[in-house]
Coordinates of N, CA, C and O in Angstrom, one line a residue:
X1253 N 92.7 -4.8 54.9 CA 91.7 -5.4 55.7 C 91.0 -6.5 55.0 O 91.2 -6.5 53.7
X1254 N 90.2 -7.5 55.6 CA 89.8 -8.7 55.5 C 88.5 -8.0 54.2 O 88.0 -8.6 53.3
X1255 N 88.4 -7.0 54.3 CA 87.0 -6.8 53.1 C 87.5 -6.0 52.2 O 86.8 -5.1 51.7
X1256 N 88.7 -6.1 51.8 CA 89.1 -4.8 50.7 C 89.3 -5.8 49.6 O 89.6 -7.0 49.8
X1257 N 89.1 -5.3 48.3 CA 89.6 -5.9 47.1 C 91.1 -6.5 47.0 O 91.3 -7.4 46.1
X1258 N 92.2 -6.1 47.6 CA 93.4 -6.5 48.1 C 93.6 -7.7 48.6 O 94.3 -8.5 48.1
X1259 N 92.7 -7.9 49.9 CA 92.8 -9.0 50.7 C 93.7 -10.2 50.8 O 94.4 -10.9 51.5
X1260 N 93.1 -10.2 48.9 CA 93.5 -12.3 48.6 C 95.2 -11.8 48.3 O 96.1 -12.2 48.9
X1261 N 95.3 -11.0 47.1 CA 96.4 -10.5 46.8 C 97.4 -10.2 48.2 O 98.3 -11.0 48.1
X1262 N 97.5 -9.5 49.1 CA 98.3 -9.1 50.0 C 98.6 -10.6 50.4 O 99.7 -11.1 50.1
X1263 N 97.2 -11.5 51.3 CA 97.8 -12.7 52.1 C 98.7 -13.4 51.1 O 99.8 -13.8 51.5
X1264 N 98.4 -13.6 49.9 CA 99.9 -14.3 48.9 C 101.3 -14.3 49.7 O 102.0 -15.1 50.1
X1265 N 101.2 -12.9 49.6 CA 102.7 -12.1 50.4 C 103.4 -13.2 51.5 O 104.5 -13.6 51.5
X1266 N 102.0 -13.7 52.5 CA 102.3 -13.6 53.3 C 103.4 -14.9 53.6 O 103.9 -15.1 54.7
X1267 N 103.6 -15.8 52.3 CA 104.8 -16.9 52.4 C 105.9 -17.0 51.9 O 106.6 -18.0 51.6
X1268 N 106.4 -15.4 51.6 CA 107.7 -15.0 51.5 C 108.3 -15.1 53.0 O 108.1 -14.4 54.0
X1269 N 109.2 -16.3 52.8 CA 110.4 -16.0 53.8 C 110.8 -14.9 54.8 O 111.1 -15.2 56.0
X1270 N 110.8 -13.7 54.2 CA 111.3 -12.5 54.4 C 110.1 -11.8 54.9 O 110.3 -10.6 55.0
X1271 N 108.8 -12.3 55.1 CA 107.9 -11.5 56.2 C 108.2 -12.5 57.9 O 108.5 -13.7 58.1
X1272 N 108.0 -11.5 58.6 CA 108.1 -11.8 60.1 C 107.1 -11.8 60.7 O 106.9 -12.5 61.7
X1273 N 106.2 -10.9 60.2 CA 105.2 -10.4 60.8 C 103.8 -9.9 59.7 O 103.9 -9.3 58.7
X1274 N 102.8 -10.2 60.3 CA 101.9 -9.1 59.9 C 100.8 -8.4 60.5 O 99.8 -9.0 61.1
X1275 N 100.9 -7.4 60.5 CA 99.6 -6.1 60.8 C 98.1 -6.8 60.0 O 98.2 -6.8 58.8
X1276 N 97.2 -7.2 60.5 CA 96.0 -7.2 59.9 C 94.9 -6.0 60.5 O 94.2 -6.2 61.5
X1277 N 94.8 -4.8 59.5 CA 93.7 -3.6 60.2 C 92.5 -4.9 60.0 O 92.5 -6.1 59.6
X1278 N 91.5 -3.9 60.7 CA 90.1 -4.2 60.9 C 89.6 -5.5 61.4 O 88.5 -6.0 61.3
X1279 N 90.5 -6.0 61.8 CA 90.3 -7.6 62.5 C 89.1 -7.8 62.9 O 89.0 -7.0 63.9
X1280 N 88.0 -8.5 62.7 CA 86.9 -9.1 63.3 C 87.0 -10.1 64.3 O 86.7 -10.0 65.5
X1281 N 87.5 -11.4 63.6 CA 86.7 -12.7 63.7 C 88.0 -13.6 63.4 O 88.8 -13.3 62.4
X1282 N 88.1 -14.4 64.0 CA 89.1 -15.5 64.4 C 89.1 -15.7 62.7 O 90.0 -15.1 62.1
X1283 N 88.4 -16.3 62.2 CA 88.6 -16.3 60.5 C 89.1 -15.9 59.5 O 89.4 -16.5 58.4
X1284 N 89.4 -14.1 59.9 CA 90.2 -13.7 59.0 C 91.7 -13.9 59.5 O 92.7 -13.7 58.8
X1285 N 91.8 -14.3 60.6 CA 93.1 -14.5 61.7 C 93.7 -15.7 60.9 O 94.9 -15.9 60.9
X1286 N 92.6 -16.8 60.2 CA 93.0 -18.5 60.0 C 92.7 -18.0 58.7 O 93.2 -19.0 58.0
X1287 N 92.5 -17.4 58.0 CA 92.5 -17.4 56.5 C 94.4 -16.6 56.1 O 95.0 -17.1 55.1
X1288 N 95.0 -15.8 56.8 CA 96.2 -14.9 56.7 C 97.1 -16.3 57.3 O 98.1 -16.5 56.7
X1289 N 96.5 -17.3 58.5 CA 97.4 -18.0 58.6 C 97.9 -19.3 57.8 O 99.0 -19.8 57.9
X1290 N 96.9 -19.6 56.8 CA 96.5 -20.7 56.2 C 98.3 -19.9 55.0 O 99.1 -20.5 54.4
X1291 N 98.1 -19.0 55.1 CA 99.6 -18.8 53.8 C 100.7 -18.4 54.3 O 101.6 -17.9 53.6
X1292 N 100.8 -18.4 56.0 CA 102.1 -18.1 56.6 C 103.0 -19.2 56.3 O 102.8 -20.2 55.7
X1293 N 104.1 -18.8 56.7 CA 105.3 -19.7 56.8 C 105.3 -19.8 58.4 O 104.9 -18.8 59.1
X1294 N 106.0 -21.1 59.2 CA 106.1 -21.3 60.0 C 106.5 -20.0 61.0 O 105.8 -19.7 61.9
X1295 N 107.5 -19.3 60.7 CA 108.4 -18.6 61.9 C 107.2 -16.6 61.5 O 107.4 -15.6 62.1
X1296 N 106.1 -16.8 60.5 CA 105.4 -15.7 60.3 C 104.3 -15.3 62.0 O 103.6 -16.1 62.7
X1297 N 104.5 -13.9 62.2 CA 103.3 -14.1 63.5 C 102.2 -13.2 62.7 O 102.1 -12.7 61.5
X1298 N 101.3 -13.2 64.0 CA 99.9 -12.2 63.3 C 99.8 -11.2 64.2 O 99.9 -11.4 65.4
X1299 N 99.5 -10.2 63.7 CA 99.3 -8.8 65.0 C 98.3 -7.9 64.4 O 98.6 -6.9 63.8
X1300 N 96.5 -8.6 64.7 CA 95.8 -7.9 64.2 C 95.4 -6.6 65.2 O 95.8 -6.4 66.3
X1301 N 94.4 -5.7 64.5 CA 94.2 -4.6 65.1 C 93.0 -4.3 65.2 O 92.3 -4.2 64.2
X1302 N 92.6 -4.3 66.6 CA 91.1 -4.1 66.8 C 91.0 -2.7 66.9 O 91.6 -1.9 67.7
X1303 N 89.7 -2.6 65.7 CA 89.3 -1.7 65.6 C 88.2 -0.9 65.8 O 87.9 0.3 66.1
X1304 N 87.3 -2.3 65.5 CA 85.9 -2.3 65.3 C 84.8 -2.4 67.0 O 85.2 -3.4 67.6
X1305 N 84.1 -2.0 67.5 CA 83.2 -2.7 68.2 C 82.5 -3.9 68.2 O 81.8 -4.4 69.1
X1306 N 82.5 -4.4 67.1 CA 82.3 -5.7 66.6 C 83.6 -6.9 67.1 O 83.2 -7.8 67.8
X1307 N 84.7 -6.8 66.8 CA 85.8 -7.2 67.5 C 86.0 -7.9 68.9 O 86.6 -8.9 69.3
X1308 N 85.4 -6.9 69.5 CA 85.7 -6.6 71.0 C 84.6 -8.2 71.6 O 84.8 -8.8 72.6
X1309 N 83.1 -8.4 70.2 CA 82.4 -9.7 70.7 C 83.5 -10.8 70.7 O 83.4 -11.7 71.6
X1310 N 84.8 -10.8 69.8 CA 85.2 -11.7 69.7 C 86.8 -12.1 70.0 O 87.5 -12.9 69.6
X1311 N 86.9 -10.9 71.2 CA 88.5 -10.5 71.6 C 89.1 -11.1 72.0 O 90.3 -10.9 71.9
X1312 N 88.5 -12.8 72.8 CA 89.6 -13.4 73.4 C 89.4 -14.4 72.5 O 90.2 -15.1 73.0
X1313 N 89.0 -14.9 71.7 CA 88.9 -16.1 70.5 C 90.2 -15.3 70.1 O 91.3 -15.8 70.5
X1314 N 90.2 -13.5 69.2 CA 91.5 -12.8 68.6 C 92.6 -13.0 69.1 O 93.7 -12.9 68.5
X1315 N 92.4 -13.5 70.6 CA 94.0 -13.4 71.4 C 94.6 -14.9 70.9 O 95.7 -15.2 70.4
X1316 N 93.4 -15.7 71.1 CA 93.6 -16.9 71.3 C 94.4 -17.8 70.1 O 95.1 -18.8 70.1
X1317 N 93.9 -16.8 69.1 CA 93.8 -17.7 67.8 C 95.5 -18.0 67.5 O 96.4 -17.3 68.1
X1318 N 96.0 -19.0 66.7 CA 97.3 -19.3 66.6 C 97.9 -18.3 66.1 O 97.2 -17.5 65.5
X1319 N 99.4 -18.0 66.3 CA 100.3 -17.3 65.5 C 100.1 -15.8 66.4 O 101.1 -15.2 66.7
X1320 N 99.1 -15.6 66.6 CA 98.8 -14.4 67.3 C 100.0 -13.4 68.3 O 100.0 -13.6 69.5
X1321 N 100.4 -13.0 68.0 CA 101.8 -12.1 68.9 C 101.2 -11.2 69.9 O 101.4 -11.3 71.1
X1322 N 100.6 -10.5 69.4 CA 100.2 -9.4 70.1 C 98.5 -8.8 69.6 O 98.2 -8.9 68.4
X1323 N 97.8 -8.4 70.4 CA 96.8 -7.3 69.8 C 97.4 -6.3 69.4 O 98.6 -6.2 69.5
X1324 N 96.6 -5.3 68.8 CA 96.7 -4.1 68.3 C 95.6 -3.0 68.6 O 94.5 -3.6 68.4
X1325 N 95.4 -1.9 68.9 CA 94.3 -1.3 69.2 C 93.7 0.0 68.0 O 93.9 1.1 68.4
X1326 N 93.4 -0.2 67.4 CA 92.9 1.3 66.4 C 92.5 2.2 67.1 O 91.7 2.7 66.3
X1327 N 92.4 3.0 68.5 CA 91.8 3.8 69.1 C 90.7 5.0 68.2 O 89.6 5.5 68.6
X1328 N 91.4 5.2 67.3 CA 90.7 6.6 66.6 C 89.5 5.7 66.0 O 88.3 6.1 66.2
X1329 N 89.9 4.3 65.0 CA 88.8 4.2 64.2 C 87.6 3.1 65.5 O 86.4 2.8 65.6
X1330 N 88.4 2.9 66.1 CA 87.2 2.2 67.3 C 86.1 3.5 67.5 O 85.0 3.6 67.0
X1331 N 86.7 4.6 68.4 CA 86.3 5.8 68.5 C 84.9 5.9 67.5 O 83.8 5.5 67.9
X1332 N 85.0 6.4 66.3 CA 84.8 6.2 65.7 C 83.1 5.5 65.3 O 82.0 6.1 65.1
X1333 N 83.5 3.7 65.4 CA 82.4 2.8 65.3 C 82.3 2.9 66.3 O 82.1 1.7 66.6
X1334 N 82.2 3.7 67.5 CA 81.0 3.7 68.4 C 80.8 4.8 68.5 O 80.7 5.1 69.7
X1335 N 80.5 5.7 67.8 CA 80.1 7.0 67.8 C 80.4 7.9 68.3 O 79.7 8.9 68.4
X1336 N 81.7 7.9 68.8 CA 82.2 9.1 69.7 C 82.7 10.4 68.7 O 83.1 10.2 67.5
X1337 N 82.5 11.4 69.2 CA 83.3 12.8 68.6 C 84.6 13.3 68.9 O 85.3 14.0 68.1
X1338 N 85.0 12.9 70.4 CA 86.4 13.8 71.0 C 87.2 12.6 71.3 O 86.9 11.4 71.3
X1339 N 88.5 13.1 71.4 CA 89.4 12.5 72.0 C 89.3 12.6 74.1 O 88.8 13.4 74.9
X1340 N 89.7 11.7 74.1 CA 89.6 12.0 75.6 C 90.5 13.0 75.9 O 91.4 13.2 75.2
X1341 N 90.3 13.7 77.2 CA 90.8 14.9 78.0 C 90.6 16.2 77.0 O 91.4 17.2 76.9
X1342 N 89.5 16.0 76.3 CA 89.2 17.2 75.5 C 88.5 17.7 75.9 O 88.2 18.7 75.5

């Protein structure tokens, strides 16, 4: 995720040839979307994962942003940051 001590280290990765793709958990904000892209290689996509309720202010900027393939949804940890306890049909 965009706030772990990893961060800078992982995006490096991200201009090996030999990635296709990447998973970004905890996706906020179109920023962390243009900072993972800023070390892509051309043919690299992005498939962050909304997790957060915070996210969701900024979901269609996440779709929108370049490289972008697909959303992703964290159901459990959204759950979660909005306070819920059960899974549905519990």
């Amino acid at each position: 995720g965009p706030d772990t001590e990893w961060f800078e280290d992982d995006i490096r990765l991200a201009s090996h040839p030999g990635v296709a793709g990447i998973v970004l958990p905890k996706t906020e904000r179109p920023a962390h979307l243009a900072r993972v892209a800023a070390h892509c290689h051309e043919a690299c996509g992005l498939y962050p994962i909304v997790e957060t309720a915070g996210a969701f202010e900024d979901l269609v900027a996440l779709a929108r942003s370049p490289r972008v393939v697909r959303l992703m949804f964290g159901s459990l940890d959204l759950q979660v940051d909005l306070g819920g306890t059960e899974a549905a049909g519990d």
